[in-house]
Short mmCIF file of C-alpha atoms in Angstrom, two decimals:
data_model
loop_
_atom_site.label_atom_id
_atom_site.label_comp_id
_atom_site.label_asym_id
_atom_site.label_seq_id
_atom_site.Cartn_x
_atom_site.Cartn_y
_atom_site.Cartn_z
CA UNK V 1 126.25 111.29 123.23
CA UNK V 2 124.45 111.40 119.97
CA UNK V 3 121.85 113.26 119.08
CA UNK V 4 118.99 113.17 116.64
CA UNK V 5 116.85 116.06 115.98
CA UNK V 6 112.68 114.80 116.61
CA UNK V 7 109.64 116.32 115.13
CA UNK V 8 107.10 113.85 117.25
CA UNK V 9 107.18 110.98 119.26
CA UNK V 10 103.43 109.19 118.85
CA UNK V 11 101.67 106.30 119.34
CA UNK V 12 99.36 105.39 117.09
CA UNK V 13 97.97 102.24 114.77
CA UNK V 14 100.18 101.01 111.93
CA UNK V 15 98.50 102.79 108.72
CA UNK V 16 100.65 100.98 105.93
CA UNK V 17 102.69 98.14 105.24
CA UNK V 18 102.51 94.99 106.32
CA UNK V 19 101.94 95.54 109.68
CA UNK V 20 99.11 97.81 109.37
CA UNK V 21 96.48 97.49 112.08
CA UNK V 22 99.07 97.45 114.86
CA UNK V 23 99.60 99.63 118.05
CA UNK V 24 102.97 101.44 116.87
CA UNK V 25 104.83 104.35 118.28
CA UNK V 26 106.45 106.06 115.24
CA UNK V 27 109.78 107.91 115.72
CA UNK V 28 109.49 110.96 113.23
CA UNK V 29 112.68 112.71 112.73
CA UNK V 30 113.32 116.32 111.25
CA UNK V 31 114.50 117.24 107.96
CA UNK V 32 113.70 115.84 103.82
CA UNK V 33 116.18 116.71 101.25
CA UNK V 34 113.15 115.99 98.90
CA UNK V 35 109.89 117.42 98.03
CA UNK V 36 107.12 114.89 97.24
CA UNK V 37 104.03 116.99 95.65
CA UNK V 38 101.89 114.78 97.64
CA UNK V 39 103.85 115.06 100.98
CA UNK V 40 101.71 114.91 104.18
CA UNK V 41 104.37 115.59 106.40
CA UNK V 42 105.94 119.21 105.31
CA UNK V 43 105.71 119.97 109.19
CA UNK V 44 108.44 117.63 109.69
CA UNK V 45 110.83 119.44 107.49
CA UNK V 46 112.22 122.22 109.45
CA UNK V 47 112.37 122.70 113.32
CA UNK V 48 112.24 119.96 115.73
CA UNK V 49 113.66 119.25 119.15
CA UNK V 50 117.78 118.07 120.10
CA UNK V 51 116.87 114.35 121.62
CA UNK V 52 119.99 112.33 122.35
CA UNK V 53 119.24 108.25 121.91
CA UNK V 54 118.87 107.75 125.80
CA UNK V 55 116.01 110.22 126.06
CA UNK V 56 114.26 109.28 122.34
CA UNK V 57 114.49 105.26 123.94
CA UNK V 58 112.79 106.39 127.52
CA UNK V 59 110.41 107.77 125.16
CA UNK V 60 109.72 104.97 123.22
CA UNK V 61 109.49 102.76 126.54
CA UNK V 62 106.73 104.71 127.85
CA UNK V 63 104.07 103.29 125.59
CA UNK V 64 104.81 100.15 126.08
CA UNK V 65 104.29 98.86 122.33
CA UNK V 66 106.14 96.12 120.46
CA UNK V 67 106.18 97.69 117.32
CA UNK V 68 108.30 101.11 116.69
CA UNK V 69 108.41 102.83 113.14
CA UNK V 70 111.50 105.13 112.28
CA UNK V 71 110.15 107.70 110.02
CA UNK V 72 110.32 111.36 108.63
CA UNK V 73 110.81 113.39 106.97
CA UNK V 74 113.65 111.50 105.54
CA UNK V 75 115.22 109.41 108.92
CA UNK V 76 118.37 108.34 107.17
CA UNK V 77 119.42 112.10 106.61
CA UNK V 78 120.38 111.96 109.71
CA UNK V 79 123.28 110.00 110.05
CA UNK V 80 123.00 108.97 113.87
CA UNK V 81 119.27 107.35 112.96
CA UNK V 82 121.73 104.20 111.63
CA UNK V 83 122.41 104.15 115.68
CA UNK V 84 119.02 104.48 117.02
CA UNK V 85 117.45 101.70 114.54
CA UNK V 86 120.27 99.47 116.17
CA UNK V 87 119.42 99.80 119.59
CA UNK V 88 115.47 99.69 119.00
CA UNK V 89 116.50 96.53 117.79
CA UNK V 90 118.98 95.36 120.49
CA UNK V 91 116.14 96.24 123.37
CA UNK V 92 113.72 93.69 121.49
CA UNK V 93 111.46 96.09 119.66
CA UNK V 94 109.97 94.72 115.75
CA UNK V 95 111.28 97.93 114.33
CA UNK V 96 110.75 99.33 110.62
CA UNK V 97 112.22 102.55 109.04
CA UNK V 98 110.31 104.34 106.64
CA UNK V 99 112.68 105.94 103.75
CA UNK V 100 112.35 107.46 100.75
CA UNK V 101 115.27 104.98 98.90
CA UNK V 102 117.08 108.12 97.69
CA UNK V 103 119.44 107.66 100.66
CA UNK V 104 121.91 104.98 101.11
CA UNK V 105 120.72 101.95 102.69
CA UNK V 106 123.23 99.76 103.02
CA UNK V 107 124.12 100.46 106.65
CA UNK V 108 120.65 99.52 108.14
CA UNK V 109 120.48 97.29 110.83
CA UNK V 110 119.72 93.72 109.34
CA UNK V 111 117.25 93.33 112.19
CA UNK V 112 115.56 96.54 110.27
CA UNK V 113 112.56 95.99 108.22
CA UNK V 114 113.18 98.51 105.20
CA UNK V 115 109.56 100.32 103.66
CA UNK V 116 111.20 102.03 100.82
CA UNK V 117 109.10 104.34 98.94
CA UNK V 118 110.22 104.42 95.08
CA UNK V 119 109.27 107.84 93.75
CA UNK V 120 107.06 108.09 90.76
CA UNK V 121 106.44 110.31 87.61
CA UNK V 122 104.10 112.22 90.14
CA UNK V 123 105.79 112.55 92.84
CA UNK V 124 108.39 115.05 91.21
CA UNK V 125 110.90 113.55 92.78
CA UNK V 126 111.41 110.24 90.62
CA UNK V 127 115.07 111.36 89.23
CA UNK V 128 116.53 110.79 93.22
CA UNK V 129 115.70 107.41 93.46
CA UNK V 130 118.69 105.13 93.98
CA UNK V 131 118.62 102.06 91.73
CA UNK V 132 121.15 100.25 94.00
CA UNK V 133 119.46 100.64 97.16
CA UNK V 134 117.50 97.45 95.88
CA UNK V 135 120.52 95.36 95.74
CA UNK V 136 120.49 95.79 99.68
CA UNK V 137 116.55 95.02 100.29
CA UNK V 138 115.45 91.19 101.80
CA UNK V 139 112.84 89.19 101.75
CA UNK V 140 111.49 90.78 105.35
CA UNK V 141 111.65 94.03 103.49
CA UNK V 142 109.21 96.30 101.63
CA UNK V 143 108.90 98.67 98.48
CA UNK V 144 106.16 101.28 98.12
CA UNK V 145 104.90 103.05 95.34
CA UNK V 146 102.42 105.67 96.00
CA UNK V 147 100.25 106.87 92.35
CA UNK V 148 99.16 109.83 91.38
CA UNK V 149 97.45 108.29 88.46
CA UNK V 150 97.28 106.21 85.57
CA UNK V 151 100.72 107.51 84.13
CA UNK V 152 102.01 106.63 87.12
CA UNK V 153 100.41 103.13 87.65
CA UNK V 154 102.16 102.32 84.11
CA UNK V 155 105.36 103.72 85.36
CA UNK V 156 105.10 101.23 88.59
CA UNK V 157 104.06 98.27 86.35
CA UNK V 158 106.77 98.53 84.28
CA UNK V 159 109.64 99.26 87.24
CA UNK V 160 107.90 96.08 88.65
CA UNK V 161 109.12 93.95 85.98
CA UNK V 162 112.45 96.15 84.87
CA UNK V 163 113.65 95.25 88.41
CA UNK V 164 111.66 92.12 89.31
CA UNK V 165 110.82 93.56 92.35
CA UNK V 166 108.11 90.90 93.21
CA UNK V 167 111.03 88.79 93.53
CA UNK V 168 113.29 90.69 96.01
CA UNK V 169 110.54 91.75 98.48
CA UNK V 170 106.95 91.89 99.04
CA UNK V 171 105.86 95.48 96.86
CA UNK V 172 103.00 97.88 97.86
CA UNK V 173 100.97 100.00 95.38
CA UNK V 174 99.28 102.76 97.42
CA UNK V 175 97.13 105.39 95.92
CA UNK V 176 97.91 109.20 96.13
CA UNK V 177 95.32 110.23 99.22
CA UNK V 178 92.33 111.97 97.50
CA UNK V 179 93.76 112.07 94.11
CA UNK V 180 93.70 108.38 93.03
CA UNK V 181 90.78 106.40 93.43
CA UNK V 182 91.76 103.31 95.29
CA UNK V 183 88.71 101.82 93.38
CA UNK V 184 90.04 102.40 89.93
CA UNK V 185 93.95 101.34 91.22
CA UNK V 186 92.53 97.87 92.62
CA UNK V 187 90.87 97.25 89.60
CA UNK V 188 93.52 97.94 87.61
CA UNK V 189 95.59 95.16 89.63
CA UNK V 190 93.30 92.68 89.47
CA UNK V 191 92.86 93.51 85.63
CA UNK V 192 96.59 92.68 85.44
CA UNK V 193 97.22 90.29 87.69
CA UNK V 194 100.18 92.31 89.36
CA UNK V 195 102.18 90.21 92.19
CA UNK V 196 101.46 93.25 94.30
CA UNK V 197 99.88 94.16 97.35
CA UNK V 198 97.61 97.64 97.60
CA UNK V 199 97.36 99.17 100.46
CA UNK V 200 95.27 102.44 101.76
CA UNK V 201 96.64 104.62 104.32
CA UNK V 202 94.60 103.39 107.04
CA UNK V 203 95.37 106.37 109.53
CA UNK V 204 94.13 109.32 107.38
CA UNK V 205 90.69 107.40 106.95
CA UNK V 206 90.51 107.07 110.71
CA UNK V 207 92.24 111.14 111.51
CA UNK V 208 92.33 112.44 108.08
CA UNK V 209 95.48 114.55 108.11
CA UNK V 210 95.83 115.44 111.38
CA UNK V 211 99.68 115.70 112.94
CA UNK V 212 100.82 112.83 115.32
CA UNK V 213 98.08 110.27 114.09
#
């Protein structure tokens, strides 16, 4: 039996993407291979608990939601997530997995919707992302950019266009939680007319930071 190794099992509301607002229980397996400067989930990086897919599903089951996130961490450095995305899917969940797009993507699930988080100038972590992960992304799918700041804003602008991302999949700008204003980054879209949607991270205004929320 396989087995994934699980930081939390939550329910909680949807705090990004384009199902934000609903009741979601997020899947949040152990382990990054990167290190984000803004990172809000460093707990998730070491330690955990041995679930095998039965057990994380029975889980999942118990709060009887529709929607179930697969997140981290970094899910897909696990290789068995590939599994548990697949049957989420095949017991009728709308299921999403949260990755970082410096891991190989091309064995998701279909079924999958695919948040993939481009890494910016600020992150630190911008030389791991994976230029042909986007070949593999559909229109159901997602790219995020969170920004630190202006420098990185310009970054994201121009990676907008280099790729033509606007045209592969719907693309979230999301500002760096108490370090860009989301003021100043909404005005700066509607200054330039981006084909982009911003997003806050709904959650931390509701729980701030707080673990399992």
């Amino acid at each position: 039996m396989k087995r994934l190794r699980i930081t939390e099992i939550f329910h909680s509301l949807q705090g990004e993407s384009r199902s934000v607002g609903w009741p979601t229980v997020f899947v949040r397996l152990t382990g990054c291979p990167l290190r984000c400067h803004y990172c809000d989930t460093e707990y998730a990086f070491q330690g955990g608990t041995w679930m095998d897919l039965d057990e994380i599903l029975a889980t999942v089951a118990e709060f009887s939601a529709r929607h179930v996130t697969v997140t981290g961490g970094e899910p897909l450095a696990q290789p068995a997530c590939l599994e548990l995305l697949t049957r989420l899917c095949d017991t009728g969940y709308e299921v999403s997995l949260e990755t970082s797009g410096a891991l190989d993507i091309s064995a998701v699930d279909p079924r999958v919707v695919k948040v993939m988080d481009l890494k910016t100038p600020g992150s630190g972590e911008e030389a791991r992302n994976s230029a042909t992960n986007l070949d593999y992304l559909s229109p159901q799918d997602q790219v995020k950019l969170v920004l630190c700041d202006r420098h990185d804003y310009e970054w994201a602008k121009a990676t907008l266009e280099r790729h033509r991302l606007a045209e592969r999949c719907e693309v979230l700008f999301s500002p760096s939680y108490e370090q860009l204003s989301p003021t100043d980054l909404a005005e700066w879209i509607l200054e330039d007319r981006l084909p982009v949607r911003m997003q806050i991270q709904l959650h931390k205004y509701l729980w701030g930071e707080e673990p399992g929320r």
